[in-house]
Amino acid sequence: MTQTDLEKARKLVEMARGAEQQGQTDESLAFFDDAIALIEHETDLPFFADVLRWKGTVFREQGETEAAYRCYEKSLAHAERIGAVGAQAHGFNCLAIVAQRRGDLRESESHYARAAEFAAQAGDVRLLGMIEQNRGVLMNVRGNFAAAEARYSNSLSAFEQASDDEAVSWVLNNMGMLYTKLGHYQRAVETLERGLEIAKRRKDALVESVLNLNLAEVWAVVGKLELADESCNKSLAEARRRNDRLTIAGALKCRARIERERGAFND
């Protein structure tokens, strides 16, 4: 591979991530595939592990869990083969997310522990913040809400220190959902709206759609159905544009709840 090929691959990845942010999933995957074709025969290139992982995350956010898992496995295998510590940390973190989605919490916790170990070796504070956030999600699933809030707060501080607005918006989304579960509705609204402001400023269609959906859930709980309807419709429209099946399902469920609160299903 020539230096020109590597530069082309990096440019394609930049285009892929930009397309992903704008909700252009097919275009994003195509750009990733073109980049992979340029570098897949390079046996000592850590960047190849990164590209595979980023492609996997596009699949994951579309609900294509098995396709994501295959990309993550290939990414981690390559990282282990060349001894890329940081890429191994990312790989284990992503596999932990997949295990959690499958409901295998023990495997998820094990992968997160390995991810944190490698991230510490790499001295990657931002990645440790990411892992801390994901461990917060796991604590939330287990019902340990105090531990979940503490891990989210640690993660938020790390991402703010790193000036990573994208990551900040995701943590705020998770914190908002936790506050909703705990019945702290005002804190939930404030947290989700802060995240929404960041997503809008970044023109991040994916995060904006997810935040709108979770905000709609809060508005529905507190009986502000017009606001709930507005946020839900925004989320659903964007999810349909992206063909984001997970968010579409969530938005339709939220819409049903709103209509039920209005009495649409009463005899």
C-alpha positions as a Markdown table, in Angstrom:
| # | Residue | x | y | z |
|---|---|---|---|---|
| 1 | Met | 0.0 | 0.0 | 0.0 |
| 2 | Thr | 1.3 | 3.4 | -0.9 |
| 3 | Gln | 1.0 | 6.5 | 1.3 |
| 4 | Thr | -1.5 | 7.8 | -1.3 |
| 5 | Asp | -3.7 | 4.8 | -0.6 |
| 6 | Leu | -3.6 | 5.4 | 3.1 |
| 7 | Glu | -4.5 | 9.1 | 2.6 |
| 8 | Lys | -7.4 | 8.1 | 0.4 |
| 9 | Ala | -8.6 | 5.6 | 3.0 |
| 10 | Arg | -8.4 | 8.3 | 5.7 |
| 11 | Lys | -10.4 | 10.6 | 3.5 |
| 12 | Leu | -13.0 | 8.0 | 2.8 |
| 13 | Val | -13.4 | 7.3 | 6.5 |
| 14 | Glu | -13.8 | 11.0 | 7.2 |
| 15 | Met | -16.6 | 11.0 | 4.5 |
| 16 | Ala | -18.1 | 7.9 | 6.0 |
| 17 | Arg | -18.3 | 9.4 | 9.5 |
| 18 | Gly | -19.7 | 12.6 | 8.1 |
| 19 | Ala | -22.4 | 10.7 | 6.2 |
| 20 | Glu | -23.2 | 8.7 | 9.4 |
| 21 | Gln | -23.7 | 11.9 | 11.4 |
| 22 | Gln | -26.1 | 13.1 | 8.8 |
| 23 | Gly | -28.1 | 9.9 | 8.8 |
| 24 | Gln | -26.9 | 8.7 | 5.4 |
| 25 | Thr | -26.3 | 5.1 | 6.5 |
| 26 | Asp | -26.0 | 3.4 | 3.1 |
| 27 | Glu | -23.5 | 6.1 | 2.0 |
| 28 | Ser | -21.6 | 5.7 | 5.2 |
| 29 | Leu | -21.2 | 2.0 | 4.9 |
| 30 | Ala | -20.2 | 2.3 | 1.2 |
| 31 | Phe | -17.4 | 4.7 | 2.1 |
| 32 | Phe | -16.2 | 2.4 | 4.9 |
| 33 | Asp | -16.1 | -0.5 | 2.5 |
| 34 | Asp | -14.1 | 1.5 | 0.0 |
| 35 | Ala | -11.6 | 2.4 | 2.7 |
| 36 | Ile | -11.4 | -1.2 | 3.9 |
| 37 | Ala | -10.6 | -2.4 | 0.3 |
| 38 | Leu | -7.6 | 0.0 | 0.2 |
| 39 | Ile | -6.0 | -1.2 | 3.5 |
| 40 | Glu | -7.3 | -4.7 | 4.3 |
| 41 | His | -4.0 | -6.4 | 3.2 |
| 42 | Glu | -1.9 | -4.3 | 5.5 |
| 43 | Thr | -1.1 | -6.7 | 8.4 |
| 44 | Asp | 0.5 | -4.2 | 10.8 |
| 45 | Leu | -1.9 | -1.2 | 10.5 |
| 46 | Pro | -3.8 | -0.2 | 13.6 |
| 47 | Phe | -6.0 | 2.0 | 11.5 |
| 48 | Phe | -7.6 | -1.1 | 9.9 |
| 49 | Ala | -8.9 | -2.2 | 13.3 |
| 50 | Asp | -10.4 | 1.3 | 13.8 |
| 51 | Val | -12.2 | 1.3 | 10.4 |
| 52 | Leu | -13.7 | -2.2 | 11.0 |
| 53 | Arg | -14.9 | -1.0 | 14.4 |
| 54 | Trp | -16.4 | 2.2 | 13.2 |
| 55 | Lys | -18.3 | 0.3 | 10.4 |
| 56 | Gly | -19.6 | -2.1 | 13.1 |
| 57 | Thr | -21.0 | 0.8 | 15.1 |
| 58 | Val | -22.9 | 2.0 | 12.1 |
| 59 | Phe | -24.5 | -1.4 | 11.9 |
| 60 | Arg | -25.1 | -1.4 | 15.7 |
| 61 | Glu | -26.9 | 1.9 | 15.7 |
| 62 | Gln | -29.2 | 0.6 | 12.9 |
| 63 | Gly | -30.1 | -2.4 | 15.0 |
| 64 | Glu | -28.0 | -4.8 | 12.9 |
| 65 | Thr | -26.4 | -6.4 | 16.0 |
| 66 | Glu | -25.0 | -9.5 | 14.3 |
| 67 | Ala | -23.4 | -7.5 | 11.5 |
| 68 | Ala | -21.9 | -5.2 | 14.2 |
| 69 | Tyr | -20.6 | -8.2 | 16.1 |
| 70 | Arg | -18.8 | -9.6 | 13.1 |
| 71 | Cys | -17.0 | -6.3 | 12.5 |
| 72 | Tyr | -16.0 | -6.0 | 16.1 |
| 73 | Glu | -14.6 | -9.5 | 16.2 |
| 74 | Lys | -12.5 | -8.9 | 13.1 |
| 75 | Ser | -11.4 | -5.5 | 14.6 |
| 76 | Leu | -10.3 | -7.1 | 17.9 |
| 77 | Ala | -8.6 | -10.0 | 16.2 |
| 78 | His | -6.5 | -7.6 | 14.1 |
| 79 | Ala | -5.7 | -5.5 | 17.1 |
| 80 | Glu | -4.6 | -8.5 | 19.1 |
| 81 | Arg | -2.5 | -9.8 | 16.2 |
| 82 | Ile | -0.5 | -6.6 | 16.0 |
| 83 | Gly | -0.5 | -5.7 | 19.7 |
| 84 | Ala | -2.4 | -2.5 | 19.4 |
| 85 | Val | -3.3 | -1.8 | 23.0 |
| 86 | Gly | -5.7 | 1.1 | 22.4 |
| 87 | Ala | -7.5 | -0.7 | 19.6 |
| 88 | Gln | -7.9 | -3.8 | 21.9 |
| 89 | Ala | -9.5 | -1.6 | 24.5 |
| 90 | His | -12.0 | -0.2 | 22.0 |
| 91 | Gly | -12.7 | -3.7 | 20.7 |
| 92 | Phe | -13.5 | -5.2 | 24.1 |
| 93 | Asn | -15.7 | -2.1 | 24.8 |
| 94 | Cys | -17.7 | -2.7 | 21.7 |
| 95 | Leu | -18.1 | -6.4 | 22.3 |
| 96 | Ala | -19.3 | -5.6 | 25.8 |
| 97 | Ile | -22.0 | -3.4 | 24.3 |
| 98 | Val | -23.1 | -6.2 | 22.0 |
| 99 | Ala | -23.1 | -8.7 | 24.9 |
| 100 | Gln | -25.2 | -6.3 | 26.9 |
| 101 | Arg | -27.7 | -5.9 | 24.1 |
| 102 | Arg | -28.0 | -9.7 | 23.9 |
| 103 | Gly | -28.7 | -9.8 | 27.6 |
| 104 | Asp | -25.5 | -11.5 | 28.6 |
| 105 | Leu | -24.6 | -9.2 | 31.4 |
| 106 | Arg | -21.8 | -11.4 | 32.9 |
| 107 | Glu | -20.0 | -11.5 | 29.5 |
| 108 | Ser | -20.6 | -7.7 | 29.1 |
| 109 | Glu | -19.1 | -7.0 | 32.5 |
| 110 | Ser | -16.1 | -9.2 | 31.7 |
| 111 | His | -15.5 | -7.4 | 28.4 |
| 112 | Tyr | -15.8 | -4.0 | 30.1 |
| 113 | Ala | -13.1 | -5.0 | 32.7 |
| 114 | Arg | -10.7 | -6.0 | 29.9 |
| 115 | Ala | -11.5 | -2.8 | 28.0 |
| 116 | Ala | -10.7 | -0.7 | 31.1 |
| 117 | Glu | -7.5 | -2.6 | 31.6 |
| 118 | Phe | -6.2 | -1.9 | 28.1 |
| 119 | Ala | -7.4 | 1.7 | 28.1 |
| 120 | Ala | -5.5 | 2.3 | 31.3 |
| 121 | Gln | -2.4 | 0.8 | 29.7 |
| 122 | Ala | -2.9 | 3.1 | 26.7 |
| 123 | Gly | -3.3 | 6.1 | 28.9 |
| 124 | Asp | -6.6 | 7.0 | 27.0 |
| 125 | Val | -8.6 | 9.1 | 29.4 |
| 126 | Arg | -11.4 | 9.7 | 26.8 |
| 127 | Leu | -11.8 | 6.0 | 26.3 |
| 128 | Leu | -11.9 | 5.3 | 30.0 |
| 129 | Gly | -14.7 | 7.9 | 30.1 |
| 130 | Met | -16.5 | 6.0 | 27.4 |
| 131 | Ile | -16.1 | 2.7 | 29.3 |
| 132 | Glu | -17.3 | 4.4 | 32.5 |
| 133 | Gln | -20.4 | 5.5 | 30.7 |
| 134 | Asn | -21.1 | 2.0 | 29.4 |
| 135 | Arg | -20.6 | 0.5 | 32.8 |
| 136 | Gly | -23.1 | 3.1 | 34.0 |
| 137 | Val | -25.6 | 1.6 | 31.5 |
| 138 | Leu | -24.8 | -1.8 | 32.8 |
| 139 | Met | -25.4 | -0.7 | 36.4 |
| 140 | Asn | -28.7 | 0.8 | 35.3 |
| 141 | Val | -29.8 | -2.5 | 33.8 |
| 142 | Arg | -28.9 | -4.3 | 37.0 |
| 143 | Gly | -31.0 | -1.9 | 39.0 |
| 144 | Asn | -28.1 | -0.2 | 40.9 |
| 145 | Phe | -29.1 | 3.3 | 40.1 |
| 146 | Ala | -26.8 | 5.1 | 42.5 |
| 147 | Ala | -23.8 | 3.4 | 41.0 |
| 148 | Ala | -25.1 | 4.2 | 37.5 |
| 149 | Glu | -25.5 | 7.9 | 38.3 |
| 150 | Ala | -22.0 | 8.0 | 39.8 |
| 151 | Arg | -20.4 | 6.3 | 36.7 |
| 152 | Tyr | -22.3 | 8.6 | 34.3 |
| 153 | Ser | -21.1 | 11.7 | 36.3 |
| 154 | Asn | -17.5 | 10.4 | 36.1 |
| 155 | Ser | -17.9 | 9.9 | 32.4 |
| 156 | Leu | -19.4 | 13.3 | 31.8 |
| 157 | Ser | -16.5 | 15.0 | 33.6 |
| 158 | Ala | -14.0 | 13.1 | 31.5 |
| 159 | Phe | -15.7 | 14.0 | 28.2 |
| 160 | Glu | -16.1 | 17.6 | 29.2 |
| 161 | Gln | -12.4 | 17.7 | 30.0 |
| 162 | Ala | -11.7 | 16.2 | 26.6 |
| 163 | Ser | -14.0 | 18.7 | 24.9 |
| 164 | Asp | -15.8 | 15.8 | 23.2 |
| 165 | Asp | -19.3 | 17.2 | 22.6 |
| 166 | Glu | -20.6 | 14.1 | 20.8 |
| 167 | Ala | -19.8 | 11.9 | 23.8 |
| 168 | Val | -21.2 | 14.5 | 26.2 |
| 169 | Ser | -24.5 | 14.4 | 24.4 |
| 170 | Trp | -24.7 | 10.6 | 24.7 |
| 171 | Val | -23.9 | 10.7 | 28.4 |
| 172 | Leu | -26.6 | 13.4 | 28.9 |
| 173 | Asn | -29.0 | 11.2 | 27.1 |
| 174 | Asn | -28.3 | 8.3 | 29.5 |
| 175 | Met | -28.5 | 10.5 | 32.5 |
| 176 | Gly | -31.8 | 11.9 | 31.3 |
| 177 | Met | -33.2 | 8.4 | 31.0 |
| 178 | Leu | -32.0 | 7.5 | 34.5 |
| 179 | Tyr | -33.6 | 10.6 | 36.0 |
| 180 | Thr | -36.8 | 9.7 | 34.2 |
| 181 | Lys | -36.7 | 6.2 | 35.7 |
| 182 | Leu | -36.1 | 7.6 | 39.1 |
| 183 | Gly | -39.0 | 10.1 | 38.8 |
| 184 | His | -36.8 | 13.1 | 38.7 |
| 185 | Tyr | -38.7 | 14.6 | 35.8 |
| 186 | Gln | -37.4 | 18.2 | 35.9 |
| 187 | Arg | -33.8 | 17.1 | 36.1 |
| 188 | Ala | -34.6 | 14.7 | 33.2 |
| 189 | Val | -36.0 | 17.4 | 31.0 |
| 190 | Glu | -33.1 | 19.8 | 31.8 |
| 191 | Thr | -30.5 | 17.1 | 31.1 |
| 192 | Leu | -32.1 | 15.9 | 27.8 |
| 193 | Glu | -32.6 | 19.4 | 26.6 |
| 194 | Arg | -29.0 | 20.2 | 27.2 |
| 195 | Gly | -28.0 | 17.2 | 25.2 |
| 196 | Leu | -30.4 | 18.2 | 22.4 |
| 197 | Glu | -28.9 | 21.7 | 22.2 |
| 198 | Ile | -25.5 | 20.0 | 21.7 |
| 199 | Ala | -26.8 | 17.6 | 19.0 |
| 200 | Lys | -28.5 | 20.4 | 17.1 |
| 201 | Arg | -25.4 | 22.5 | 17.2 |
| 202 | Arg | -23.3 | 19.6 | 15.9 |
| 203 | Lys | -26.0 | 18.7 | 13.3 |
| 204 | Asp | -26.0 | 15.2 | 14.7 |
| 205 | Ala | -29.2 | 13.7 | 13.4 |
| 206 | Leu | -28.8 | 10.3 | 15.2 |
| 207 | Val | -28.3 | 11.8 | 18.7 |
| 208 | Glu | -31.0 | 14.4 | 18.1 |
| 209 | Ser | -33.5 | 11.7 | 17.2 |
| 210 | Val | -32.8 | 9.6 | 20.2 |
| 211 | Leu | -32.9 | 12.6 | 22.6 |
| 212 | Asn | -36.2 | 13.7 | 21.1 |
| 213 | Leu | -37.7 | 10.3 | 21.7 |
| 214 | Asn | -36.5 | 10.2 | 25.4 |
| 215 | Leu | -37.8 | 13.7 | 25.9 |
| 216 | Ala | -41.1 | 12.7 | 24.5 |
| 217 | Glu | -41.3 | 9.9 | 27.1 |
| 218 | Val | -40.8 | 12.4 | 29.9 |
| 219 | Trp | -43.4 | 14.8 | 28.5 |
| 220 | Ala | -45.9 | 11.9 | 28.3 |
| 221 | Val | -45.2 | 10.8 | 31.9 |
| 222 | Val | -45.9 | 14.3 | 33.2 |
| 223 | Gly | -49.0 | 14.7 | 31.1 |
| 224 | Lys | -47.7 | 17.4 | 28.7 |
| 225 | Leu | -49.0 | 15.5 | 25.7 |
| 226 | Glu | -48.7 | 18.2 | 23.0 |
| 227 | Leu | -45.0 | 18.5 | 23.8 |
| 228 | Ala | -44.7 | 14.8 | 23.9 |
| 229 | Asp | -46.4 | 14.5 | 20.5 |
| 230 | Glu | -44.0 | 17.2 | 19.0 |
| 231 | Ser | -40.9 | 15.5 | 20.3 |
| 232 | Cys | -42.1 | 12.0 | 19.3 |
| 233 | Asn | -42.9 | 13.1 | 15.7 |
| 234 | Lys | -39.5 | 14.7 | 15.3 |
| 235 | Ser | -37.8 | 11.5 | 16.4 |
| 236 | Leu | -40.0 | 9.3 | 14.2 |
| 237 | Ala | -39.5 | 11.4 | 11.1 |
| 238 | Glu | -35.7 | 11.4 | 11.5 |
| 239 | Ala | -35.6 | 7.7 | 12.4 |
| 240 | Arg | -37.6 | 6.8 | 9.2 |
| 241 | Arg | -35.3 | 9.0 | 7.1 |
| 242 | Arg | -32.3 | 7.0 | 8.5 |
| 243 | Asn | -34.2 | 3.6 | 8.4 |
| 244 | Asp | -33.2 | 3.3 | 12.1 |
| 245 | Arg | -35.5 | 0.4 | 13.1 |
| 246 | Leu | -34.8 | 0.5 | 16.8 |
| 247 | Thr | -35.7 | 4.2 | 17.1 |
| 248 | Ile | -38.7 | 3.8 | 14.8 |
| 249 | Ala | -40.0 | 1.0 | 17.1 |
| 250 | Gly | -39.4 | 3.1 | 20.2 |
| 251 | Ala | -41.1 | 6.2 | 18.6 |
| 252 | Leu | -44.2 | 4.1 | 17.6 |
| 253 | Lys | -44.4 | 2.7 | 21.1 |
| 254 | Cys | -44.2 | 6.2 | 22.5 |
| 255 | Arg | -46.9 | 7.4 | 20.1 |
| 256 | Ala | -49.2 | 4.6 | 21.3 |
| 257 | Arg | -48.6 | 5.7 | 24.9 |
| 258 | Ile | -49.5 | 9.3 | 24.0 |
| 259 | Glu | -52.7 | 8.2 | 22.3 |
| 260 | Arg | -53.6 | 6.0 | 25.3 |
| 261 | Glu | -53.1 | 8.9 | 27.6 |
| 262 | Arg | -55.5 | 10.9 | 25.4 |
| 263 | Gly | -58.1 | 8.1 | 25.8 |
| 264 | Ala | -57.9 | 6.9 | 22.2 |
| 265 | Phe | -58.2 | 3.2 | 23.4 |
| 266 | Asn | -61.0 | 3.7 | 25.8 |
| 267 | Asp | -64.3 | 1.9 | 25.1 |
